[in-house]
PDB file of C-alpha atoms in Angstrom:
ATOM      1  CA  UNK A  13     -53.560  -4.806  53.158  1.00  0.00           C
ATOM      2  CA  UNK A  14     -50.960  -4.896  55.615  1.00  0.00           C
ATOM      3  CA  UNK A  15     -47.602  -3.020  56.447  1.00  0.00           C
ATOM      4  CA  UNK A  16     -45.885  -6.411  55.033  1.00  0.00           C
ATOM      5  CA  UNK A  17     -46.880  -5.626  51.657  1.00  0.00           C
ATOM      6  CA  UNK A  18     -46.221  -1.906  51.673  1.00  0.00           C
ATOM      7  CA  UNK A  19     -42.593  -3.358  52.827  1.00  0.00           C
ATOM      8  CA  UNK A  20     -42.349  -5.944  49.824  1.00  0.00           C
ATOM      9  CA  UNK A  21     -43.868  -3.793  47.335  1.00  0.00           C
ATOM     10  CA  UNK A  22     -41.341  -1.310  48.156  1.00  0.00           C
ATOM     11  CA  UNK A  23     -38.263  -3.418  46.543  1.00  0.00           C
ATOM     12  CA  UNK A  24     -36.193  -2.665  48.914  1.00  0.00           C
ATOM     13  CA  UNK A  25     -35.072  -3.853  52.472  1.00  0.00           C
ATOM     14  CA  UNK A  26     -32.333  -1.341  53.212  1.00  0.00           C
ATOM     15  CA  UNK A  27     -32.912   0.555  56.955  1.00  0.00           C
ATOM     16  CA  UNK A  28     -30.516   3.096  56.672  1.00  0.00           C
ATOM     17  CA  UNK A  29     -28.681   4.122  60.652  1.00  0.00           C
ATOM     18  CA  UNK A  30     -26.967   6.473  62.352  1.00  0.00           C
ATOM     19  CA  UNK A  31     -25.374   6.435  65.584  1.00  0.00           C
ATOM     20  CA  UNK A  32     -26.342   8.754  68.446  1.00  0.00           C
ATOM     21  CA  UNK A  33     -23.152  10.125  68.550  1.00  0.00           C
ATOM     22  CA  UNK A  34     -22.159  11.039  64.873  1.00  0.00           C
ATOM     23  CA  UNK A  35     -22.161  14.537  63.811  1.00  0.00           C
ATOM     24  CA  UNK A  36     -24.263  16.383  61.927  1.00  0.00           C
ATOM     25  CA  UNK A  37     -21.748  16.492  59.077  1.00  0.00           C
ATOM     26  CA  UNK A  38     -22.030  12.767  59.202  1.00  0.00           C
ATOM     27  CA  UNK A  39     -25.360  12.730  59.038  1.00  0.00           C
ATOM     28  CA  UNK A  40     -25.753  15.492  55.964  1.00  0.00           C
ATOM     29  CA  UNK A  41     -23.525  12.958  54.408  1.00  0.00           C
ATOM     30  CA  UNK A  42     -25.182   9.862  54.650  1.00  0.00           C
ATOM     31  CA  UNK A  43     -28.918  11.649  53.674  1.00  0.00           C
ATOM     32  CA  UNK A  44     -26.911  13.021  50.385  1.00  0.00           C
ATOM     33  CA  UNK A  45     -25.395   9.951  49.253  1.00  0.00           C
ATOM     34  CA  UNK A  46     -28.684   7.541  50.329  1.00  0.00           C
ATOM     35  CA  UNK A  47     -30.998  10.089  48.668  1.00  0.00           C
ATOM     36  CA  UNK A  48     -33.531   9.552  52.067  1.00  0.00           C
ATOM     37  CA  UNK A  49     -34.955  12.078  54.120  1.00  0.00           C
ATOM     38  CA  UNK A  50     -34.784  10.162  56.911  1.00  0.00           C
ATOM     39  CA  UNK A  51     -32.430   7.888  59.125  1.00  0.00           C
ATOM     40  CA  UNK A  52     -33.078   5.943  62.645  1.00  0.00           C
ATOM     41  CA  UNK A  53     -31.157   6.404  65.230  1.00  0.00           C
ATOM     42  CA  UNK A  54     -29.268   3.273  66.336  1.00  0.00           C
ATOM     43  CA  UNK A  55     -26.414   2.216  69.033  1.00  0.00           C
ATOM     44  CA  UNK A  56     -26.166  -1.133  67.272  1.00  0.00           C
ATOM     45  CA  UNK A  57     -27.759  -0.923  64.117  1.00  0.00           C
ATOM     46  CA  UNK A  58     -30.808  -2.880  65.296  1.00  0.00           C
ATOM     47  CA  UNK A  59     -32.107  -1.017  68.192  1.00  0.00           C
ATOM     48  CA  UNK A  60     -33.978   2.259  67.889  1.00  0.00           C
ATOM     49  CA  UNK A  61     -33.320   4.973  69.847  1.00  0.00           C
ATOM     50  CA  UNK A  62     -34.995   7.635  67.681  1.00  0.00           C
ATOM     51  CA  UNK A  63     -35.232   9.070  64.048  1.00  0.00           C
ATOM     52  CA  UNK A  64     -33.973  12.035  62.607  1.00  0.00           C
ATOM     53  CA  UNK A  65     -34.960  13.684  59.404  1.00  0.00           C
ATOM     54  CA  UNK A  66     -34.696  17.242  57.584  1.00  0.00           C
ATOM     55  CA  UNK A  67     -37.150  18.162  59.782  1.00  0.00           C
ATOM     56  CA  UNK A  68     -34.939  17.772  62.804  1.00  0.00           C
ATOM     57  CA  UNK A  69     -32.230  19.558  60.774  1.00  0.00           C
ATOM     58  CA  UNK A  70     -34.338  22.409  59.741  1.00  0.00           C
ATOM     59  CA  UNK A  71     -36.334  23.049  63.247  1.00  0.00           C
ATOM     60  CA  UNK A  72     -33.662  21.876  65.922  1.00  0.00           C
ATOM     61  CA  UNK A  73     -30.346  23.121  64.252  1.00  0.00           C
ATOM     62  CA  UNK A  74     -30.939  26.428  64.115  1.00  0.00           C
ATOM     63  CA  UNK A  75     -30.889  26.736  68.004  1.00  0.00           C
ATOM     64  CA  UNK A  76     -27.502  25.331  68.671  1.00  0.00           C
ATOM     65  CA  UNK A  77     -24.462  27.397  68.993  1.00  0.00           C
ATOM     66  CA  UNK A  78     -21.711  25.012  66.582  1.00  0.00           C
ATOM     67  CA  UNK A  79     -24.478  23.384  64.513  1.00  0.00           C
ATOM     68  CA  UNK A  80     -21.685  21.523  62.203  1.00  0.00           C
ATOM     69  CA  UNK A  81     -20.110  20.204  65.129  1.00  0.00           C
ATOM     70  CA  UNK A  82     -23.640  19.039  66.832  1.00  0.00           C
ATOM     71  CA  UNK A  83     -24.436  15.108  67.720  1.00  0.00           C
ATOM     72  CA  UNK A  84     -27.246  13.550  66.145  1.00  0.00           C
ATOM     73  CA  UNK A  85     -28.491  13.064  69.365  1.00  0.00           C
ATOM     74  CA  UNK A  86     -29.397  16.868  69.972  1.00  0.00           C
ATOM     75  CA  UNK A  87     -31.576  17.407  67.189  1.00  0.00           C
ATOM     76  CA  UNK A  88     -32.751  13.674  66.748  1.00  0.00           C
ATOM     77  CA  UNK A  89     -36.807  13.188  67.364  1.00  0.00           C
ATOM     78  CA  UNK A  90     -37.277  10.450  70.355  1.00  0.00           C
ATOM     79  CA  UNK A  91     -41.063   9.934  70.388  1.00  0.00           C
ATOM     80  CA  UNK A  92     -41.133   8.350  67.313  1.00  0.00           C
ATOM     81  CA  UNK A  93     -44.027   6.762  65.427  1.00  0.00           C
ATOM     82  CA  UNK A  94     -43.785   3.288  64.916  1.00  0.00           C
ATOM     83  CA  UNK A  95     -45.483   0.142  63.227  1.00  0.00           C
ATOM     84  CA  UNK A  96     -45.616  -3.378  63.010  1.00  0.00           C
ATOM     85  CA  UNK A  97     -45.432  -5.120  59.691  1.00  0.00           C
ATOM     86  CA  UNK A  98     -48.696  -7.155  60.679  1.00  0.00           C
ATOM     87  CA  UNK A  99     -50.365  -3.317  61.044  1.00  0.00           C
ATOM     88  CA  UNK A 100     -52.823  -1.949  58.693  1.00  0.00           C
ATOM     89  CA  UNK A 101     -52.110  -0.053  55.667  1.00  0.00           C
ATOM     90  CA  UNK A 102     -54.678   2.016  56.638  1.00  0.00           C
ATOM     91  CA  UNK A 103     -53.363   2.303  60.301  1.00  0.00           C
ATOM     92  CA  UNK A 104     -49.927   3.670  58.316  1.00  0.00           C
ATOM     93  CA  UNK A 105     -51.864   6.067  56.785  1.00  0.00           C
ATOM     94  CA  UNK A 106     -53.533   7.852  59.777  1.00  0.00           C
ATOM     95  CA  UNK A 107     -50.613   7.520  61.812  1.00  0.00           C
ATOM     96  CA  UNK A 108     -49.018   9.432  59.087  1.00  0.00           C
ATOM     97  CA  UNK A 109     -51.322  12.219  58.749  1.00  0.00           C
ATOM     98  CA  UNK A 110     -52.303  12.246  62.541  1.00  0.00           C
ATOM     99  CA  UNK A 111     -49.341  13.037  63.334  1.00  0.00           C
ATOM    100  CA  UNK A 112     -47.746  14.540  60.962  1.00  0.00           C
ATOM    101  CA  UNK A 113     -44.308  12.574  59.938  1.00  0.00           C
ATOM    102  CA  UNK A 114     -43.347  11.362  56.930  1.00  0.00           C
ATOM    103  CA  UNK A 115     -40.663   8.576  57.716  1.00  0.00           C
ATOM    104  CA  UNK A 116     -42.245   5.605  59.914  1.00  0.00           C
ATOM    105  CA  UNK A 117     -39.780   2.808  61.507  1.00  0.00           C
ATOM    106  CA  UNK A 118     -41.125  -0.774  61.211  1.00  0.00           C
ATOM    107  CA  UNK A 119     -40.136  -2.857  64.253  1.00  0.00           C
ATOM    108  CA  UNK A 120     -40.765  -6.356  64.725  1.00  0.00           C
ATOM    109  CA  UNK A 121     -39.667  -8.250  67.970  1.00  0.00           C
ATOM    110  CA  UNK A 122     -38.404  -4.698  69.190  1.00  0.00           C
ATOM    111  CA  UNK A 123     -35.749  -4.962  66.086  1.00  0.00           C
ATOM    112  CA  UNK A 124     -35.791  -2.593  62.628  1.00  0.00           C
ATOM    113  CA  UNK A 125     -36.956  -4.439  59.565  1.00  0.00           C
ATOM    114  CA  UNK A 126     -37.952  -1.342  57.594  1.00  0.00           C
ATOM    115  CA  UNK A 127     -38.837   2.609  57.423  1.00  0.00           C
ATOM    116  CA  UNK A 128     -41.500   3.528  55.278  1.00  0.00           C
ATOM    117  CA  UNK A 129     -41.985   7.236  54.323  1.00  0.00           C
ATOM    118  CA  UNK A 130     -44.953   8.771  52.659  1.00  0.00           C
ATOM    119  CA  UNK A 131     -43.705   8.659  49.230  1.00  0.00           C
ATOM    120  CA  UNK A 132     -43.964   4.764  49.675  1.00  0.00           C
ATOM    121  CA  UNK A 133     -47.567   4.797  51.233  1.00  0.00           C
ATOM    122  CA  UNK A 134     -48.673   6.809  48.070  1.00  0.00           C
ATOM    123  CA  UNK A 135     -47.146   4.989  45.049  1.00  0.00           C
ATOM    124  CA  UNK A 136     -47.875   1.191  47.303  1.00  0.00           C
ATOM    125  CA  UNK A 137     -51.701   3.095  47.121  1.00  0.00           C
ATOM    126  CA  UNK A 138     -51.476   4.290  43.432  1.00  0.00           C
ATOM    127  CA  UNK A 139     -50.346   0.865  42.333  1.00  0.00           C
ATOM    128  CA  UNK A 140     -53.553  -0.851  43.812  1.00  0.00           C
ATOM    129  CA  UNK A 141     -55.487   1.960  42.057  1.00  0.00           C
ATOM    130  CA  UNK A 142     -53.774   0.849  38.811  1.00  0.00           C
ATOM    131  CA  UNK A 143     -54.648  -2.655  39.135  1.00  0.00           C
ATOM    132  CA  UNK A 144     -58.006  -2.388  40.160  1.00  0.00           C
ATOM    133  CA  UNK A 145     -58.773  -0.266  37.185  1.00  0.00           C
ATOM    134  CA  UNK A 146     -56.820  -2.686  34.794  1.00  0.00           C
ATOM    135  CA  UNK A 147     -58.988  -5.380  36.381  1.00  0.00           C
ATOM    136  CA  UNK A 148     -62.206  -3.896  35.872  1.00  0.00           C
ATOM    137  CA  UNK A 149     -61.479  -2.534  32.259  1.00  0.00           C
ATOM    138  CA  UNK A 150     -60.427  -6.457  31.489  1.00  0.00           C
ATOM    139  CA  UNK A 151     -63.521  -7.469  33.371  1.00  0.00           C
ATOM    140  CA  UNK A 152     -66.062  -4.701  31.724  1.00  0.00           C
ATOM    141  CA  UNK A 153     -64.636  -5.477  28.163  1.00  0.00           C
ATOM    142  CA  UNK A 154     -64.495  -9.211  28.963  1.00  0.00           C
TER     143      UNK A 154
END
């Protein structure tokens, strides 16, 4: 099992960005009306320059003096976790839990062709667990 299918079972392409420069306001606005947890940080839309997620918001915020009228930029993460779509499922996984995120850009060729969180690791996993127990109750009863 690869990233690729993780990304295909998902259903959906979408990478939602931000700029570096937008305000936090713009960024409470965009997780609200994508219902995501989670944005990259992009110039162009297609180059990453980080990720920011509640997270950021929660931790980082708090220590600014006009935290409305911050830049993504100052709270954004900028050693983020990333993988390819040829990686390992499992790879996801531990990358996950090693270190703790929950929102994991896939980059291929240096460009962003997905973001995976943790909620999509665990129902891609459940799904699996679904058909292999479908199989072998057709297979036992067969």
């Amino acid at each position: 099992m690869r990233v690729r299918d993780v990304l295909s079972a998902k259903g959906s392409s979408a990478v939602f960005t931000i700029s570096p420069d937008a305000t936090v306001d713009e960024l409470l606005d965009l997780l609200a009306e994508h219902n995501i947890g989670a944005l990259v940080v992009s110039p162009d839309g297609k180059s990453m320059a980080g990720i920011v997620s509640e997270r950021d918001i929660v931790r980082k915020l708090r220590a600014l003096p006009d935290p409305r009228e911050a830049t993504v930029q100052q709270i954004m993460t900028t050693d983020v976790q990333v993988c390819t779509p040829e990686d390992s499922f499992g790879s996801l996984m531990s990358s996950m839990t090693e270190h703790r995120v929950r929102h994991i850009p896939v980059l291929e060729d240096d460009e962003i062709v997905g973001v995976l969180s943790i909620g999509d690791a665990v129902k891609f996993r459940m799904d699996q667990l679904e058909f292999e127990r479908d199989q072998l109750t057709h297979y036992v009863q067969g």
